[in-house]
Short mmCIF file of N, CA and C in Angstrom, two decimals:
data_model
loop_
_atom_site.label_atom_id
_atom_site.label_comp_id
_atom_site.label_asym_id
_atom_site.label_seq_id
_atom_site.Cartn_x
_atom_site.Cartn_y
_atom_site.Cartn_z
N MET E 60 4.41 -18.24 23.49
CA MET E 60 3.16 -18.10 22.76
C MET E 60 3.15 -16.75 22.06
N SER E 61 2.38 -16.68 21.00
CA SER E 61 2.29 -15.48 20.21
C SER E 61 0.84 -14.97 20.19
N ASP E 62 0.69 -13.65 20.05
CA ASP E 62 -0.63 -13.05 19.92
C ASP E 62 -1.08 -13.02 18.46
N ILE E 63 -0.26 -13.56 17.58
CA ILE E 63 -0.58 -13.55 16.16
C ILE E 63 -1.57 -14.67 15.85
N SER E 64 -2.64 -14.30 15.18
CA SER E 64 -3.60 -15.32 14.76
C SER E 64 -3.64 -15.33 13.24
N PRO E 65 -3.87 -16.48 12.64
CA PRO E 65 -3.86 -16.56 11.18
C PRO E 65 -5.04 -15.81 10.57
N LEU E 66 -4.82 -15.30 9.35
CA LEU E 66 -5.90 -14.66 8.61
C LEU E 66 -6.68 -15.75 7.88
N ILE E 67 -7.98 -15.63 7.92
CA ILE E 67 -8.85 -16.64 7.31
C ILE E 67 -9.64 -15.98 6.19
N PRO E 68 -9.60 -16.55 4.98
CA PRO E 68 -10.35 -15.96 3.86
C PRO E 68 -11.81 -15.71 4.22
N ARG E 69 -12.31 -14.58 3.73
CA ARG E 69 -13.70 -14.15 3.90
C ARG E 69 -14.10 -13.85 5.36
N GLN E 70 -13.10 -13.73 6.22
CA GLN E 70 -13.35 -13.37 7.62
C GLN E 70 -12.72 -12.00 7.89
N PRO E 71 -13.27 -11.24 8.84
CA PRO E 71 -12.68 -9.93 9.16
C PRO E 71 -11.22 -10.06 9.59
N VAL E 72 -10.43 -9.07 9.22
CA VAL E 72 -9.02 -9.04 9.58
C VAL E 72 -8.81 -8.02 10.70
N PRO E 73 -7.65 -8.03 11.35
CA PRO E 73 -7.40 -7.04 12.40
C PRO E 73 -7.47 -5.62 11.84
N PRO E 74 -7.75 -4.63 12.68
CA PRO E 74 -7.83 -3.25 12.21
C PRO E 74 -6.50 -2.77 11.63
N LEU E 75 -6.58 -1.97 10.59
CA LEU E 75 -5.39 -1.36 9.98
C LEU E 75 -5.79 0.02 9.49
N SER E 76 -5.26 1.04 10.12
CA SER E 76 -5.58 2.42 9.78
C SER E 76 -4.30 3.24 9.84
N VAL E 77 -3.96 3.92 8.73
CA VAL E 77 -2.72 4.71 8.66
C VAL E 77 -2.97 6.01 7.89
N PRO E 78 -2.22 7.07 8.23
CA PRO E 78 -2.31 8.31 7.45
C PRO E 78 -1.66 8.11 6.08
N LEU E 79 -2.15 8.83 5.08
CA LEU E 79 -1.61 8.73 3.73
C LEU E 79 -0.77 9.95 3.38
N ALA E 80 0.28 9.73 2.60
CA ALA E 80 1.07 10.85 2.08
C ALA E 80 0.15 11.68 1.20
N GLY E 81 0.21 12.98 1.33
CA GLY E 81 -0.66 13.85 0.55
C GLY E 81 -1.98 14.13 1.24
N GLY E 82 -2.18 13.54 2.40
CA GLY E 82 -3.40 13.78 3.16
C GLY E 82 -4.36 12.61 3.11
N GLY E 83 -5.27 12.61 4.00
CA GLY E 83 -6.24 11.54 4.08
C GLY E 83 -5.76 10.39 4.95
N LYS E 84 -6.56 9.36 4.95
CA LYS E 84 -6.28 8.21 5.81
C LYS E 84 -6.72 6.93 5.11
N PHE E 85 -5.96 5.88 5.27
CA PHE E 85 -6.34 4.56 4.79
C PHE E 85 -6.87 3.79 5.99
N ASP E 86 -8.09 3.27 5.85
CA ASP E 86 -8.68 2.46 6.90
C ASP E 86 -9.24 1.20 6.25
N LEU E 87 -8.61 0.09 6.50
CA LEU E 87 -9.00 -1.17 5.86
C LEU E 87 -10.47 -1.51 6.11
N ALA E 88 -10.97 -1.17 7.28
CA ALA E 88 -12.35 -1.49 7.62
C ALA E 88 -13.36 -0.74 6.76
N THR E 89 -12.97 0.42 6.25
CA THR E 89 -13.92 1.21 5.46
C THR E 89 -13.69 1.09 3.95
N GLU E 90 -12.70 0.33 3.55
CA GLU E 90 -12.46 0.10 2.12
C GLU E 90 -13.65 -0.65 1.53
N SER E 91 -14.02 -0.31 0.32
CA SER E 91 -15.13 -1.03 -0.32
C SER E 91 -14.85 -1.27 -1.81
N PRO E 92 -13.75 -1.95 -2.11
CA PRO E 92 -13.46 -2.25 -3.52
C PRO E 92 -14.44 -3.29 -4.05
N GLU E 93 -14.49 -3.38 -5.36
CA GLU E 93 -15.36 -4.37 -5.99
C GLU E 93 -14.95 -5.79 -5.60
N ASN E 94 -13.65 -6.05 -5.54
CA ASN E 94 -13.18 -7.41 -5.22
C ASN E 94 -12.37 -7.49 -3.92
N PHE E 95 -11.24 -6.82 -3.88
CA PHE E 95 -10.46 -6.85 -2.64
C PHE E 95 -9.45 -5.71 -2.61
N THR E 96 -8.77 -5.57 -1.48
CA THR E 96 -7.73 -4.55 -1.29
C THR E 96 -6.38 -5.24 -1.21
N LEU E 97 -5.43 -4.75 -2.01
CA LEU E 97 -4.06 -5.23 -1.96
C LEU E 97 -3.27 -4.29 -1.07
N VAL E 98 -2.74 -4.82 0.02
CA VAL E 98 -1.90 -4.04 0.93
C VAL E 98 -0.46 -4.50 0.71
N ALA E 99 0.36 -3.60 0.15
CA ALA E 99 1.77 -3.92 -0.10
C ALA E 99 2.62 -3.24 0.97
N PHE E 100 3.42 -4.02 1.66
CA PHE E 100 4.32 -3.46 2.66
C PHE E 100 5.70 -3.32 2.05
N TYR E 101 6.32 -2.16 2.24
CA TYR E 101 7.67 -1.95 1.73
C TYR E 101 8.57 -1.41 2.83
N ARG E 102 9.88 -1.54 2.63
CA ARG E 102 10.83 -1.21 3.70
C ARG E 102 10.93 0.28 3.98
N GLY E 103 10.86 1.12 2.96
CA GLY E 103 10.93 2.56 3.17
C GLY E 103 11.71 3.27 2.10
N LEU E 104 11.82 4.58 2.26
CA LEU E 104 12.48 5.46 1.30
C LEU E 104 13.91 5.04 0.99
N HIS E 105 14.58 4.45 1.93
CA HIS E 105 15.99 4.08 1.77
C HIS E 105 16.20 2.87 0.85
N CYS E 106 15.14 2.15 0.48
CA CYS E 106 15.29 0.86 -0.19
C CYS E 106 15.15 0.98 -1.72
N PRO E 107 16.25 0.76 -2.46
CA PRO E 107 16.17 0.85 -3.92
C PRO E 107 15.32 -0.27 -4.54
N GLN E 108 15.29 -1.43 -3.94
CA GLN E 108 14.47 -2.52 -4.46
C GLN E 108 12.99 -2.18 -4.31
N CYS E 109 12.63 -1.59 -3.19
CA CYS E 109 11.24 -1.18 -2.98
C CYS E 109 10.84 -0.12 -4.00
N ARG E 110 11.76 0.77 -4.32
CA ARG E 110 11.47 1.80 -5.34
C ARG E 110 11.09 1.14 -6.66
N LYS E 111 11.86 0.15 -7.06
CA LYS E 111 11.56 -0.57 -8.31
C LYS E 111 10.19 -1.24 -8.24
N GLN E 112 9.93 -1.91 -7.13
CA GLN E 112 8.67 -2.64 -7.00
C GLN E 112 7.46 -1.69 -6.97
N LEU E 113 7.57 -0.58 -6.26
CA LEU E 113 6.45 0.35 -6.19
C LEU E 113 6.25 1.09 -7.52
N THR E 114 7.32 1.32 -8.25
CA THR E 114 7.20 1.93 -9.58
C THR E 114 6.41 1.01 -10.51
N VAL E 115 6.70 -0.28 -10.47
CA VAL E 115 5.95 -1.25 -11.27
C VAL E 115 4.49 -1.30 -10.81
N LEU E 116 4.28 -1.28 -9.50
CA LEU E 116 2.92 -1.29 -8.96
C LEU E 116 2.15 -0.06 -9.45
N GLU E 117 2.78 1.10 -9.42
CA GLU E 117 2.15 2.33 -9.92
C GLU E 117 1.74 2.18 -11.38
N GLU E 118 2.63 1.60 -12.19
CA GLU E 118 2.34 1.40 -13.62
C GLU E 118 1.15 0.47 -13.84
N LYS E 119 0.95 -0.47 -12.94
CA LYS E 119 -0.11 -1.46 -13.09
C LYS E 119 -1.43 -1.07 -12.43
N LEU E 120 -1.49 0.10 -11.82
CA LEU E 120 -2.72 0.52 -11.14
C LEU E 120 -3.95 0.51 -12.05
N PRO E 121 -3.85 0.92 -13.32
CA PRO E 121 -5.04 0.84 -14.17
C PRO E 121 -5.56 -0.59 -14.32
N GLU E 122 -4.67 -1.56 -14.37
CA GLU E 122 -5.10 -2.97 -14.47
C GLU E 122 -5.77 -3.43 -13.17
N PHE E 123 -5.24 -3.00 -12.03
CA PHE E 123 -5.88 -3.33 -10.76
C PHE E 123 -7.27 -2.71 -10.69
N ASP E 124 -7.37 -1.45 -11.15
CA ASP E 124 -8.68 -0.77 -11.17
C ASP E 124 -9.69 -1.56 -12.00
N LYS E 125 -9.27 -2.01 -13.17
CA LYS E 125 -10.17 -2.79 -14.05
C LYS E 125 -10.67 -4.05 -13.36
N ARG E 126 -9.87 -4.60 -12.49
CA ARG E 126 -10.21 -5.85 -11.81
C ARG E 126 -10.88 -5.63 -10.45
N GLY E 127 -11.16 -4.39 -10.13
CA GLY E 127 -11.85 -4.09 -8.88
C GLY E 127 -10.99 -4.26 -7.64
N VAL E 128 -9.69 -3.97 -7.79
CA VAL E 128 -8.76 -4.13 -6.67
C VAL E 128 -8.23 -2.75 -6.26
N SER E 129 -8.40 -2.38 -5.01
CA SER E 129 -7.80 -1.14 -4.51
C SER E 129 -6.41 -1.48 -3.96
N VAL E 130 -5.48 -0.53 -4.05
CA VAL E 130 -4.09 -0.78 -3.69
C VAL E 130 -3.58 0.30 -2.75
N VAL E 131 -2.82 -0.11 -1.74
CA VAL E 131 -2.14 0.83 -0.85
C VAL E 131 -0.77 0.23 -0.52
N ALA E 132 0.24 1.10 -0.38
CA ALA E 132 1.59 0.67 0.00
C ALA E 132 1.93 1.30 1.35
N ILE E 133 2.38 0.49 2.27
CA ILE E 133 2.61 0.94 3.65
C ILE E 133 4.04 0.59 4.09
N SER E 134 4.66 1.54 4.78
CA SER E 134 5.96 1.30 5.39
C SER E 134 5.94 1.85 6.82
N ALA E 135 7.04 1.70 7.52
CA ALA E 135 7.14 2.25 8.87
C ALA E 135 7.72 3.66 8.85
N ASP E 136 7.94 4.23 7.64
CA ASP E 136 8.46 5.59 7.54
C ASP E 136 7.49 6.59 8.18
N ASP E 137 8.05 7.71 8.64
CA ASP E 137 7.21 8.76 9.19
C ASP E 137 6.57 9.55 8.04
N LYS E 138 5.73 10.53 8.39
CA LYS E 138 4.98 11.29 7.39
C LYS E 138 5.90 11.97 6.38
N GLU E 139 6.96 12.60 6.85
CA GLU E 139 7.88 13.33 5.96
C GLU E 139 8.51 12.38 4.95
N ARG E 140 8.95 11.22 5.39
CA ARG E 140 9.58 10.26 4.47
C ARG E 140 8.55 9.65 3.52
N GLY E 141 7.33 9.48 3.99
CA GLY E 141 6.27 9.00 3.11
C GLY E 141 5.99 10.00 2.00
N GLU E 142 5.95 11.29 2.35
CA GLU E 142 5.75 12.34 1.36
C GLU E 142 6.90 12.35 0.35
N ARG E 143 8.12 12.21 0.84
CA ARG E 143 9.29 12.19 -0.05
C ARG E 143 9.24 10.98 -0.97
N THR E 144 8.82 9.84 -0.45
CA THR E 144 8.71 8.63 -1.27
C THR E 144 7.77 8.89 -2.44
N LYS E 145 6.61 9.42 -2.15
CA LYS E 145 5.60 9.68 -3.18
C LYS E 145 6.13 10.64 -4.24
N THR E 146 6.82 11.69 -3.81
CA THR E 146 7.33 12.71 -4.72
C THR E 146 8.59 12.25 -5.46
N GLU E 147 9.60 11.82 -4.71
CA GLU E 147 10.89 11.47 -5.32
C GLU E 147 10.81 10.23 -6.19
N TRP E 148 9.91 9.33 -5.88
CA TRP E 148 9.77 8.11 -6.67
C TRP E 148 8.71 8.25 -7.76
N SER E 149 8.12 9.42 -7.88
CA SER E 149 7.10 9.70 -8.91
C SER E 149 5.96 8.69 -8.86
N LEU E 150 5.24 8.69 -7.73
CA LEU E 150 4.12 7.78 -7.53
C LEU E 150 2.84 8.59 -7.29
N PRO E 151 2.35 9.30 -8.31
CA PRO E 151 1.22 10.20 -8.09
C PRO E 151 -0.09 9.50 -7.75
N ARG E 152 -0.32 8.28 -8.25
CA ARG E 152 -1.61 7.61 -8.04
C ARG E 152 -1.59 6.63 -6.88
N LEU E 153 -0.43 6.06 -6.59
CA LEU E 153 -0.34 5.02 -5.55
C LEU E 153 -0.53 5.64 -4.17
N ARG E 154 -1.42 5.04 -3.41
CA ARG E 154 -1.61 5.52 -2.03
C ARG E 154 -0.44 5.02 -1.19
N ILE E 155 0.25 5.97 -0.55
CA ILE E 155 1.43 5.67 0.27
C ILE E 155 1.13 6.08 1.69
#
């Protein structure tokens, strides 16, 4: 048996709270976007494919903003690697 339960639209989801590169904290429970929050999970600093995908996501942030969507990208990297990802991949607006 698994402790995993399915996510149901318009119902509360499990807690998700993580520190952000550059300071601050992302807490899904306190997010209040106009429409919804996009949580993108990526493998980490070592992944060249993730770099491409997050670069495209960064470029599209103004379009997400227009549509009332907040965006955050999360990996299992530690704080130092998260900071490096933000800097080395040139992601000034994307929350990492």
